[in-house]
Short mmCIF file of C-alpha atoms (C1' of nucleotides) in Angstrom, two decimals:
data_model
loop_
_atom_site.label_atom_id
_atom_site.label_comp_id
_atom_site.label_asym_id
_atom_site.label_seq_id
_atom_site.Cartn_x
_atom_site.Cartn_y
_atom_site.Cartn_z
CA MET A 613 5.24 99.15 -113.68
CA ILE A 614 7.57 99.46 -116.59
CA ASP A 615 10.09 102.27 -116.91
CA LEU A 616 8.61 104.89 -119.21
CA ALA A 617 12.01 106.45 -119.87
CA ALA A 618 13.34 103.06 -120.96
CA LEU A 619 10.34 102.56 -123.20
CA ARG A 620 10.99 105.93 -124.77
CA ALA A 621 14.63 105.04 -125.36
CA ASP A 622 14.01 101.64 -127.00
CA PRO A 623 10.39 100.98 -127.98
CA ASP A 624 11.26 98.04 -130.21
CA PHE A 625 12.80 96.15 -127.32
CA PHE A 626 9.57 96.49 -125.37
CA LYS A 627 7.47 95.60 -128.36
CA GLN A 628 9.33 92.35 -128.87
CA ALA A 629 9.38 91.46 -125.18
CA TRP A 630 5.64 91.97 -124.89
CA ALA A 631 5.03 90.07 -128.10
CA ALA A 632 6.89 87.12 -126.55
CA ARG A 633 4.32 87.20 -123.78
CA GLY A 634 1.50 87.34 -126.27
CA VAL A 635 0.64 90.92 -125.41
CA THR A 636 0.04 93.64 -127.95
CA VAL A 637 0.58 97.16 -126.72
CA ASP A 638 -0.25 100.44 -128.42
CA LEU A 639 3.28 101.75 -128.17
CA ALA A 640 2.70 104.71 -130.46
CA GLY A 641 -0.21 105.84 -128.32
CA LEU A 642 1.80 105.56 -125.12
CA LEU A 643 4.73 107.47 -126.54
CA GLN A 644 2.49 110.15 -127.98
CA ALA A 645 0.74 110.65 -124.66
CA ASP A 646 4.08 110.78 -122.90
CA GLU A 647 5.40 113.35 -125.35
CA GLY A 648 2.32 115.53 -124.97
CA ILE A 649 2.50 115.44 -121.20
CA ARG A 650 6.13 116.46 -121.19
CA LEU A 651 5.43 119.38 -123.48
CA GLN A 652 2.57 120.52 -121.26
CA LYS A 653 4.69 120.18 -118.18
CA HIS A 654 7.40 122.28 -119.73
CA SER A 655 5.14 125.11 -120.79
CA ALA A 656 3.31 125.18 -117.45
CA GLU A 657 6.61 125.29 -115.62
CA GLN A 658 7.73 128.20 -117.71
CA LYS A 659 4.58 130.10 -116.76
CA LYS A 660 5.15 129.26 -113.11
CA ALA A 661 8.75 130.39 -113.27
CA GLU A 662 7.60 133.73 -114.67
CA GLN A 663 4.92 133.98 -112.01
CA ASN A 664 7.34 133.19 -109.20
CA GLN A 665 9.66 135.88 -110.47
CA ALA A 666 6.79 138.35 -110.70
CA SER A 667 5.80 137.56 -107.10
CA LYS A 668 9.30 138.30 -105.90
CA ASN A 669 9.23 141.59 -107.74
CA ILE A 670 5.92 142.46 -106.10
CA ALA A 671 7.43 141.84 -102.67
CA THR A 672 10.31 144.24 -103.28
CA LEU A 673 8.08 146.76 -104.97
CA ALA A 674 5.62 146.69 -102.09
CA LYS A 675 8.42 147.21 -99.57
CA ALA A 676 9.54 150.23 -101.52
CA GLY A 677 6.01 151.56 -101.33
CA GLY A 678 5.23 151.31 -105.03
CA ASP A 679 1.89 150.55 -106.67
CA VAL A 680 1.57 146.80 -107.17
CA ALA A 681 -1.97 146.51 -108.55
CA SER A 682 -1.05 145.98 -112.19
CA ALA A 683 1.84 143.68 -111.29
CA LYS A 684 -0.56 141.57 -109.24
CA GLU A 685 -2.93 141.32 -112.13
CA ALA A 686 -0.16 140.19 -114.47
CA ALA A 687 1.05 137.60 -111.98
CA ARG A 688 -2.46 136.30 -111.50
CA ARG A 689 -2.86 135.85 -115.23
CA LEU A 690 0.34 133.81 -115.44
CA GLY A 691 -0.87 131.62 -112.61
CA ASP A 692 -4.21 131.08 -114.28
CA GLU A 693 -2.58 130.12 -117.55
CA ALA A 694 -0.35 127.61 -115.81
CA ALA A 695 -3.36 126.17 -114.00
CA VAL A 696 -5.24 125.57 -117.23
CA ILE A 697 -2.33 123.68 -118.74
CA ASP A 698 -1.84 121.72 -115.52
CA ARG A 699 -5.44 120.61 -115.42
CA ASP A 700 -5.20 119.13 -118.91
CA ARG A 701 -1.86 117.58 -118.15
CA GLU A 702 -3.09 115.95 -114.95
CA GLN A 703 -5.93 114.35 -116.84
CA ALA A 704 -3.62 113.02 -119.52
CA GLU A 705 -1.19 111.82 -116.88
CA ALA A 706 -3.84 109.94 -114.95
CA ALA A 707 -5.03 108.24 -118.12
CA LEU A 708 -1.50 107.24 -119.08
CA HIS A 709 -0.83 105.99 -115.57
CA GLN A 710 -3.88 103.74 -115.70
CA GLN A 711 -2.64 102.29 -118.99
CA LEU A 712 0.81 101.65 -117.54
CA LEU A 713 -0.59 99.93 -114.46
CA VAL A 714 -2.12 97.12 -116.52
CA LEU A 715 0.94 96.48 -118.68
CA PRO A 716 2.78 93.28 -117.71
CA ASN A 717 6.43 93.08 -116.83
CA LEU A 718 9.01 92.02 -119.41
CA CYS A 719 10.50 88.55 -119.11
CA LEU A 720 14.22 88.07 -118.71
CA PRO A 721 16.12 86.93 -121.82
CA SER A 722 16.68 83.51 -120.24
CA VAL A 723 12.93 82.77 -120.13
CA PRO A 724 11.90 80.24 -122.79
CA VAL A 725 9.59 81.74 -125.38
CA GLY A 726 6.23 80.09 -125.77
CA PRO A 727 2.51 80.79 -125.99
CA ASP A 728 1.15 78.94 -122.96
CA ALA A 729 1.76 76.32 -120.27
CA SER A 730 2.49 73.67 -122.89
CA ALA A 731 5.77 75.43 -123.63
CA ASN A 732 7.02 75.38 -120.04
CA ARG A 733 10.33 73.61 -119.62
CA VAL A 734 10.95 70.88 -117.07
CA ALA A 735 14.15 72.15 -115.50
CA GLY A 736 14.68 69.35 -113.05
CA GLU A 737 13.13 66.51 -111.13
CA TRP A 738 13.83 65.17 -107.66
CA GLY A 739 13.07 61.71 -106.32
CA THR A 740 10.88 59.12 -107.95
CA LYS A 741 7.20 58.37 -108.05
CA PRO A 742 6.25 56.18 -105.09
CA THR A 743 4.91 52.75 -105.99
CA PHE A 744 2.03 51.04 -104.27
CA ALA A 745 0.95 47.41 -103.97
CA PHE A 746 -2.60 48.73 -104.01
CA THR A 747 -4.45 51.48 -105.85
CA PRO A 748 -3.66 54.72 -104.03
CA LYS A 749 -6.61 56.86 -103.08
CA ALA A 750 -7.06 60.54 -103.77
CA HIS A 751 -7.03 62.85 -100.76
CA TRP A 752 -10.74 63.58 -101.09
CA ASP A 753 -11.38 59.92 -100.32
CA LEU A 754 -8.52 59.40 -97.90
CA GLY A 755 -9.12 62.49 -95.79
CA PRO A 756 -12.82 62.00 -95.07
CA ALA A 757 -12.26 58.28 -94.47
CA LEU A 758 -9.70 59.12 -91.82
CA GLY A 759 -12.05 61.68 -90.32
CA ILE A 760 -9.50 64.48 -90.77
CA MET A 761 -11.04 66.31 -93.73
CA ASP A 762 -14.65 67.46 -93.98
CA PHE A 763 -15.84 69.04 -97.22
CA GLU A 764 -19.58 68.79 -96.59
CA ARG A 765 -19.61 70.72 -93.36
CA ALA A 766 -17.25 73.31 -94.83
CA THR A 767 -19.77 73.85 -97.62
CA LYS A 768 -22.51 74.25 -95.02
CA LEU A 769 -20.49 76.96 -93.34
CA SER A 770 -19.15 78.88 -96.31
CA GLY A 771 -20.28 77.41 -99.60
CA SER A 772 -18.16 75.58 -102.11
CA GLY A 773 -14.40 75.89 -102.17
CA PHE A 774 -13.70 75.50 -98.49
CA VAL A 775 -12.52 72.67 -96.28
CA VAL A 776 -12.56 71.86 -92.59
CA LEU A 777 -9.60 69.97 -91.21
CA ALA A 778 -10.11 67.99 -88.03
CA GLY A 779 -8.00 66.20 -85.48
CA ALA A 780 -4.72 64.90 -86.85
CA GLY A 781 -5.46 66.61 -90.17
CA ALA A 782 -5.65 70.04 -88.57
CA ARG A 783 -2.58 69.29 -86.56
CA LEU A 784 -0.69 68.00 -89.59
CA ALA A 785 -1.45 71.23 -91.43
CA ARG A 786 -0.27 73.24 -88.45
CA ALA A 787 2.85 71.06 -88.24
CA LEU A 788 3.67 71.78 -91.87
CA GLY A 789 3.35 75.50 -91.34
CA GLN A 790 5.39 75.53 -88.16
CA TRP A 791 8.11 73.40 -89.62
CA PHE A 792 8.30 75.46 -92.82
CA LEU A 793 8.62 78.65 -90.81
CA ASP A 794 11.12 77.23 -88.35
CA THR A 795 13.28 75.95 -91.19
CA HIS A 796 13.30 79.29 -92.97
CA VAL A 797 14.13 81.14 -89.77
CA ASP A 798 16.58 78.73 -88.15
CA VAL A 799 18.26 77.18 -91.18
CA HIS A 800 17.80 79.62 -94.05
CA GLY A 801 18.18 82.77 -91.97
CA TYR A 802 14.93 84.60 -92.73
CA THR A 803 13.26 87.14 -90.49
CA GLU A 804 9.76 86.03 -89.59
CA LEU A 805 6.92 88.52 -89.90
CA ALA A 806 3.36 88.42 -88.67
CA VAL A 807 1.47 90.80 -90.93
CA PRO A 808 -2.05 92.15 -91.50
CA TYR A 809 -4.37 90.04 -93.64
CA LEU A 810 -6.38 93.10 -94.62
CA VAL A 811 -4.64 95.75 -96.69
CA THR A 812 -5.45 98.92 -98.62
CA ALA A 813 -5.92 99.18 -102.37
CA GLN A 814 -2.66 101.05 -102.60
CA THR A 815 -0.82 98.13 -101.06
CA MET A 816 -2.47 95.78 -103.55
CA GLN A 817 -1.36 98.06 -106.35
CA GLY A 818 2.21 97.98 -105.09
CA THR A 819 2.62 94.28 -105.80
CA GLY A 820 0.42 94.26 -108.90
CA GLN A 821 -2.85 92.68 -107.75
CA LEU A 822 -4.61 95.94 -108.57
CA PRO A 823 -5.97 97.33 -110.74
CA LYS A 824 -5.89 94.39 -113.15
CA PHE A 825 -6.99 91.54 -110.89
CA ALA A 826 -9.63 93.20 -108.74
CA ASP A 827 -12.09 90.39 -109.52
CA GLN A 828 -9.85 87.88 -107.77
CA LEU A 829 -9.88 89.66 -104.42
CA PHE A 830 -12.26 89.48 -101.50
CA ALA A 831 -13.29 92.93 -100.30
CA CYS A 832 -14.82 94.26 -97.10
CA LYS A 833 -18.29 95.68 -97.26
CA ASP A 834 -17.96 98.76 -95.10
CA ASP A 835 -14.24 99.38 -95.10
CA PRO A 836 -11.84 100.10 -97.96
CA LEU A 837 -9.78 97.01 -97.15
CA LEU A 838 -9.08 93.87 -99.13
CA LEU A 839 -8.13 90.37 -98.00
CA ILE A 840 -4.65 89.36 -99.04
CA PRO A 841 -4.35 86.63 -101.68
CA THR A 842 -0.79 85.93 -100.53
CA ALA A 843 1.64 87.15 -97.88
CA GLU A 844 3.66 88.56 -100.76
CA VAL A 845 1.39 91.60 -100.66
CA PRO A 846 1.93 92.89 -97.12
CA VAL A 847 5.50 91.63 -96.90
CA THR A 848 6.79 93.08 -100.18
CA ASN A 849 5.06 96.37 -99.38
CA LEU A 850 6.53 96.50 -95.89
CA HIS A 851 9.20 99.01 -96.94
CA ALA A 852 7.10 100.79 -99.58
CA GLY A 853 8.10 104.41 -99.98
CA GLU A 854 11.34 103.91 -98.09
CA ILE A 855 14.93 104.33 -99.17
CA LEU A 856 16.88 101.45 -97.68
CA ASP A 857 20.58 101.47 -97.00
CA ALA A 858 22.49 99.22 -99.40
CA LYS A 859 24.23 97.56 -96.48
CA ASP A 860 20.85 96.36 -95.17
CA LEU A 861 20.18 94.41 -98.36
CA PRO A 862 19.08 91.83 -99.02
CA LYS A 863 16.05 91.97 -96.76
CA ARG A 864 14.78 88.42 -96.42
CA TYR A 865 11.42 87.82 -94.83
CA THR A 866 9.13 84.89 -94.28
CA ALA A 867 5.52 84.85 -93.12
CA LEU A 868 2.72 82.38 -92.67
CA THR A 869 -0.65 83.78 -93.60
CA PRO A 870 -3.98 82.64 -94.87
CA CYS A 871 -4.55 83.47 -98.52
CA PHE A 872 -7.96 84.49 -99.77
CA ARG A 873 -8.76 84.02 -103.43
CA ARG A 874 -12.08 84.35 -105.19
CA GLU A 875 -10.91 82.11 -108.03
CA ALA A 876 -13.46 83.84 -110.21
CA GLY A 877 -13.67 82.13 -113.56
CA ALA A 878 -12.67 78.74 -112.16
CA ALA A 879 -16.22 77.39 -112.44
CA GLY A 880 -16.95 75.13 -109.49
CA LEU A 881 -13.27 75.62 -108.82
CA GLY A 882 -12.67 72.99 -111.50
CA THR A 883 -11.11 70.54 -109.15
CA ARG A 884 -12.27 68.15 -106.51
CA GLY A 885 -11.03 68.19 -102.99
CA MET A 886 -8.80 70.89 -101.54
CA THR A 887 -6.40 71.49 -104.43
CA ARG A 888 -8.09 74.81 -105.15
CA VAL A 889 -9.93 76.56 -102.33
CA HIS A 890 -10.92 80.12 -101.46
CA GLN A 891 -8.87 80.14 -98.27
CA PHE A 892 -5.61 78.39 -97.57
CA ASP A 893 -2.47 78.85 -95.54
CA LYS A 894 0.86 79.47 -97.15
CA VAL A 895 4.36 80.26 -95.99
CA GLU A 896 5.92 82.85 -98.24
CA ILE A 897 9.50 84.00 -98.56
CA VAL A 898 10.30 87.47 -99.88
CA TRP A 899 13.56 89.12 -100.83
CA LEU A 900 14.34 92.78 -101.38
CA THR A 901 17.68 92.68 -103.10
CA ARG A 902 20.15 94.59 -105.23
CA PRO A 903 19.42 94.51 -108.97
CA GLU A 904 22.66 92.81 -109.90
CA HIS A 905 21.90 89.89 -107.56
CA SER A 906 18.27 89.19 -108.27
CA GLU A 907 18.59 86.54 -110.95
CA ALA A 908 21.02 84.51 -108.86
CA ASP A 909 18.91 85.06 -105.76
CA LEU A 910 15.98 83.47 -107.53
CA LEU A 911 17.84 80.16 -107.54
CA THR A 912 18.50 80.53 -103.82
CA VAL A 913 14.81 81.15 -103.16
CA ARG A 914 13.90 78.12 -105.24
CA GLY A 915 16.49 76.06 -103.37
CA HIS A 916 14.95 76.99 -100.03
CA ALA A 917 11.54 75.82 -101.21
CA GLU A 918 13.00 72.66 -102.70
CA SER A 919 14.80 71.70 -99.51
CA LEU A 920 11.44 71.47 -97.74
CA LEU A 921 10.04 69.06 -100.31
CA GLN A 922 13.19 66.98 -100.18
CA GLN A 923 13.06 66.69 -96.41
CA LEU A 924 9.42 65.69 -96.66
CA GLY A 925 10.51 63.00 -99.10
CA LEU A 926 8.09 64.16 -101.77
CA HIS A 927 8.78 63.61 -105.43
CA TYR A 928 8.68 66.88 -107.36
CA ARG A 929 9.71 68.58 -110.55
CA ILE A 930 10.84 72.08 -111.43
CA LEU A 931 9.10 73.96 -114.19
CA GLU A 932 10.69 76.94 -115.85
CA LEU A 933 7.72 78.91 -117.06
CA CYS A 934 7.71 80.17 -120.62
CA THR A 935 6.98 83.76 -121.58
CA GLY A 936 3.31 83.09 -122.27
CA ASP A 937 2.69 81.46 -118.88
CA THR A 938 4.70 83.82 -116.69
CA GLY A 939 2.58 85.85 -114.32
CA PHE A 940 1.71 89.52 -114.84
CA GLY A 941 4.41 91.07 -112.67
CA SER A 942 7.08 88.41 -112.90
CA ALA A 943 10.24 88.60 -114.97
CA LYS A 944 11.04 84.92 -114.51
CA THR A 945 9.25 82.16 -112.64
CA TYR A 946 10.00 78.63 -111.52
CA ASP A 947 7.11 76.48 -110.34
CA LEU A 948 7.63 73.49 -108.10
CA GLU A 949 5.14 70.71 -108.69
CA VAL A 950 4.77 67.84 -106.32
CA TRP A 951 3.58 64.40 -107.38
CA SER A 952 0.08 63.41 -106.32
CA PRO A 953 -0.21 59.60 -106.50
CA GLY A 954 -3.93 59.69 -105.76
CA THR A 955 -4.77 61.81 -108.77
CA ASN A 956 -1.83 60.68 -110.88
CA GLY A 957 -0.84 64.28 -111.56
CA TRP A 958 1.37 67.17 -110.56
CA LEU A 959 0.33 69.81 -108.03
CA GLU A 960 1.88 73.26 -107.94
CA VAL A 961 3.06 73.87 -104.39
CA SER A 962 5.44 76.73 -105.01
CA SER A 963 5.98 79.54 -107.44
CA CYS A 964 9.28 81.38 -107.21
CA SER A 965 9.67 84.61 -109.13
CA THR A 966 11.87 87.59 -109.59
CA PHE A 967 10.01 90.76 -110.43
CA GLY A 968 13.01 92.86 -111.29
CA ASP A 969 12.10 96.45 -110.47
CA PHE A 970 8.48 96.02 -111.58
CA GLN A 971 7.00 95.93 -108.08
CA ALA A 972 9.66 98.28 -106.72
CA ARG A 973 8.48 100.98 -109.13
CA ARG A 974 4.88 100.53 -108.08
CA ALA A 975 5.59 100.40 -104.36
CA ASN A 976 8.45 102.93 -104.54
CA LEU A 977 10.96 100.58 -102.98
CA ARG A 978 14.41 102.07 -103.26
CA PHE A 979 17.89 101.75 -101.84
CA ARG A 980 20.92 103.94 -101.74
CA ALA A 981 24.41 102.64 -102.37
CA PRO A 982 27.62 104.60 -101.92
CA GLY A 983 28.72 106.15 -105.19
CA ALA A 984 32.07 105.56 -106.83
CA ASP A 985 33.42 108.65 -105.06
CA GLY A 986 32.47 107.31 -101.62
CA LYS A 987 29.68 109.86 -101.26
CA ALA A 988 26.07 108.81 -100.87
CA GLY A 989 24.73 107.74 -104.26
CA LYS A 990 21.35 108.42 -105.80
CA PRO A 991 18.42 106.32 -104.64
CA GLN A 992 17.59 103.54 -107.08
CA PHE A 993 14.90 100.92 -107.34
CA LEU A 994 15.72 97.60 -105.76
CA HIS A 995 14.53 94.22 -107.01
CA THR A 996 11.88 92.04 -105.38
CA LEU A 997 11.56 88.28 -105.36
CA ASN A 998 9.23 85.87 -103.71
CA GLY A 999 8.53 82.21 -103.49
CA SER A 1000 6.04 79.97 -101.79
CA GLY A 1001 7.78 77.99 -99.15
CA LEU A 1002 5.29 76.32 -99.31
CA ALA A 1003 1.53 76.28 -99.86
CA LEU A 1004 0.04 74.10 -97.17
CA PRO A 1005 -3.03 72.34 -98.61
CA ARG A 1006 -1.32 70.79 -101.58
CA CYS A 1007 1.60 69.71 -99.43
CA LEU A 1008 -0.92 68.13 -97.11
CA ILE A 1009 -2.50 66.38 -100.08
CA ALA A 1010 0.84 65.11 -101.31
CA VAL A 1011 1.85 63.86 -97.87
CA LEU A 1012 -1.43 62.03 -97.35
CA GLU A 1013 -1.40 60.45 -100.78
CA ALA A 1014 2.28 59.57 -100.87
CA TYR A 1015 2.42 58.20 -97.34
CA GLN A 1016 -0.86 56.25 -97.44
CA GLN A 1017 -0.80 52.58 -96.49
CA ALA A 1018 -2.82 49.59 -97.68
CA ASP A 1019 -4.98 49.72 -94.54
CA GLY A 1020 -5.98 53.36 -95.20
CA SER A 1021 -3.72 54.80 -92.54
CA VAL A 1022 -1.09 57.44 -93.30
CA LEU A 1023 2.48 57.52 -92.03
CA VAL A 1024 3.67 60.87 -90.75
CA PRO A 1025 6.91 62.02 -92.45
CA PRO A 1026 9.63 61.73 -89.80
CA VAL A 1027 10.56 65.40 -90.02
CA LEU A 1028 7.04 66.40 -88.92
CA ARG A 1029 6.62 63.96 -86.03
CA PRO A 1030 8.02 66.30 -83.37
CA TYR A 1031 5.30 68.76 -84.34
CA LEU A 1032 2.59 66.12 -83.86
CA GLY A 1033 3.59 65.06 -80.41
CA GLY A 1034 5.54 62.14 -81.78
CA LEU A 1035 2.61 60.72 -83.76
CA GLU A 1036 3.90 58.26 -86.37
CA ARG A 1037 0.72 57.17 -88.07
CA ILE A 1038 -2.70 58.69 -88.70
CA ILE A 1039 -5.40 56.08 -88.22
CA ALA A 1040 -9.13 56.31 -88.78
CA ARG A 1041 -11.00 56.71 -85.49
"C1'" G B 1191 -17.18 105.50 -80.86
"C1'" G B 1192 -16.53 110.52 -77.58
"C1'" A B 1193 -13.07 114.67 -75.87
"C1'" G B 1194 -8.39 117.02 -76.33
"C1'" A B 1195 -3.27 117.60 -78.49
"C1'" G B 1196 -0.27 116.99 -82.56
"C1'" G B 1197 1.72 115.56 -87.58
"C1'" U B 1198 8.25 119.73 -90.58
"C1'" G B 1199 14.50 116.66 -93.57
"C1'" G B 1200 17.96 109.88 -90.52
"C1'" C B 1201 16.41 111.50 -85.27
"C1'" A B 1202 15.08 115.65 -82.18
"C1'" G B 1203 13.07 120.40 -82.76
"C1'" A B 1204 12.35 126.03 -84.52
"C1'" G B 1205 9.70 128.51 -88.08
"C1'" C B 1206 5.74 137.47 -88.00
"C1'" G B 1207 2.03 135.03 -95.45
"C1'" G B 1208 7.28 137.47 -99.00
"C1'" U B 1209 15.40 134.84 -101.28
"C1'" U B 1210 12.66 129.25 -95.77
"C1'" G B 1211 13.56 123.52 -99.35
"C1'" A B 1212 13.44 125.19 -94.59
"C1'" U B 1213 17.45 127.83 -87.91
"C1'" C B 1214 20.04 125.06 -84.06
"C1'" G B 1215 21.35 120.34 -82.04
"C1'" C B 1216 22.33 115.02 -82.38
"C1'" G B 1217 23.51 111.35 -85.66
"C1'" U B 1218 25.82 110.17 -90.73
"C1'" C B 1219 29.75 110.90 -94.44
"C1'" G B 1220 34.54 113.33 -96.16
"C1'" G B 1221 38.90 115.99 -94.46
"C1'" U B 1222 42.66 118.13 -90.84
"C1'" C B 1223 45.12 116.57 -86.40
"C1'" U B 1224 46.76 111.43 -84.20
"C1'" U B 1225 50.92 105.44 -84.20
"C1'" G B 1226 45.51 104.31 -84.14
"C1'" A B 1227 41.11 106.06 -81.92
"C1'" A B 1228 38.48 109.74 -79.09
"C1'" A B 1229 38.05 114.92 -78.69
"C1'" A B 1230 38.45 119.38 -81.38
"C1'" C B 1231 38.20 121.97 -85.91
"C1'" C B 1232 36.82 122.43 -91.30
"C1'" G B 1233 33.48 120.72 -94.91
"C1'" A B 1234 29.35 117.72 -97.30
"C1'" A B 1235 24.55 115.87 -97.37
"C1'" A B 1236 16.38 115.51 -98.92
"C1'" G B 1237 13.31 113.52 -102.92
"C1'" G B 1238 10.42 113.50 -107.59
"C1'" C B 1239 9.80 115.51 -112.34
"C1'" C B 1240 10.86 118.78 -116.85
"C1'" C B 1241 14.51 121.11 -120.44
"C1'" G B 1242 19.71 120.09 -121.66
"C1'" A B 1243 25.08 116.03 -124.74
"C1'" A B 1244 26.95 118.28 -120.41
"C1'" A B 1245 27.58 122.38 -117.41
"C1'" G B 1246 23.49 124.16 -115.72
"C1'" G B 1247 18.51 125.97 -115.49
"C1'" G B 1248 13.34 125.31 -114.08
"C1'" U B 1249 9.28 123.25 -111.27
"C1'" C B 1250 6.86 120.55 -107.34
"C1'" U B 1251 7.09 118.40 -102.38
"C1'" C B 1252 6.88 120.62 -94.64
"C1'" G B 1253 0.72 113.82 -93.32
"C1'" A B 1254 -2.95 113.73 -98.01
"C1'" G B 1255 -6.39 116.55 -100.92
"C1'" G B 1256 -8.93 121.09 -101.81
"C1'" G B 1257 -9.45 126.60 -100.94
"C1'" U B 1258 -7.92 131.97 -100.03
"C1'" U B 1259 -3.66 135.05 -102.09
"C1'" C B 1260 0.50 138.10 -106.83
"C1'" G B 1261 2.85 134.84 -103.08
"C1'" A B 1262 1.24 129.47 -98.04
"C1'" A B 1263 5.26 125.08 -93.85
"C1'" U B 1264 2.66 129.54 -92.03
"C1'" C B 1265 -4.63 131.34 -92.88
"C1'" C B 1266 -9.48 128.27 -93.99
"C1'" C B 1267 -12.06 123.39 -95.13
"C1'" U B 1268 -12.16 117.95 -95.68
"C1'" C B 1269 -9.80 113.41 -94.92
"C1'" C B 1270 -5.87 110.18 -92.91
"C1'" C B 1271 -2.56 108.98 -89.07
"C1'" U B 1272 -0.19 109.38 -84.09
"C1'" C B 1273 -0.49 110.51 -78.82
"C1'" U B 1274 -3.38 111.35 -74.02
"C1'" C B 1275 -8.05 110.62 -71.42
"C1'" C B 1276 -13.00 108.19 -71.52
"C1'" G B 1277 -16.21 104.26 -73.43
"C1'" C B 1278 -16.38 99.29 -75.60
"C1'" C B 1279 -13.73 94.85 -76.30
"C1'" A B 1280 -10.23 89.34 -77.69
#
RNA sequence: GGAGAGGUGGCAGAGCGGUUGAUCGCGUCGGUCUUGAAAACCGAAAGGCCCGAAAGGGUCUCGAGGGUUCGAAUCCCUCCCUCUCCGCCA
């Protein structure tokens, strides 16, 4: 949610920032609605102030034994008048609120301006593309051949867009998740959380999935709960409505959860294999931090995700998303894309973003820092960040394809072997 | 799912329908005292919004939403949550 007071103060700034994202907003309409609401609020409050005063007078008058009938009538009228104005105002406010909820965040000045993904900037590259003395296979051939990946039976169970992992494949996926989590906790210093996978609509609104992206969420039939599309949702909302102490910031959490995504609009999911599925596991890292640190913290988050890819020995590149490709709530995003030799393309395995105070406003995430005078300062919105660290299926794909051998077997990256009981090579069986 | 109890400020816990946005205590912060600390004493301290350059003024908030009333933390209704007991269950 954007700051309405800031919009009021400098509409042109917002207009330009939204234009950079390719969004046109009816600023005049917003400001007019805002102005009207504030006028209504003021006049209703004046009526209420008069009514409150009248009520006090009635109390003293009644104690003195006077006749209060006409005073009551006058007070009632004031109350009724205030109620009429309030009703109108509440309607206008709700309408304005709905408009604000679907407005995207502004990008930071450092974000490259551009219309779409073609304008994203490659901000770095690590490692080199592996070379093969044979033609490397794609994971959708490799996996089934090794007996560790079963698309047909998954379709039987759940329809298209699902996968069953078996044997060493299932264990390799689990190994990735465990190792990601352990690294974040033991090396990077995160606090691990195990969170609900079903959350309320309000929680979804806090991080920005609702109301705009309702068609991407799985919902329960008989309960008002929704399946999380990422751990970002429950983790970022963990402290919703709270005022945190500045000395407790930054809060740094990590969690491994399944992610459920309808991928509506991606006809047939658009891709073969398990690059895009309705359910996948992901380790997420989330920061709640002080506003002045958030842009620097974003690089730290990205670094934590990168270190995993480096230790896995996977070639990857860093994309700095342009204004037109930056997600709805994000102020700045880096994507990490890993090289997939089997498909000769890049796979997004991580997206690291700072949201500024956009989510904090929605979820009412605040902190209190000591003021200049040493006294407790006013509560203020904190900043939220998150990054995938990392998404499991595409890492699994990259590992299988990059570590495949001429005989169809796959070497296990050394860093994962302890999690696979020492297994060094996955062989068809 | 059934029965009962309850939801008040960081915590604990009062609160006849009328200066109660809220007693007291603990904790927190500032100060006095002290070499320093503790103790003691003094003092400060909820949040949102509106008007205002500011000073200040106003309004709303005692789980949420409605209702009764001139006036609701206090009365009524609905919902949510917590606790205890029972049932079911990984």
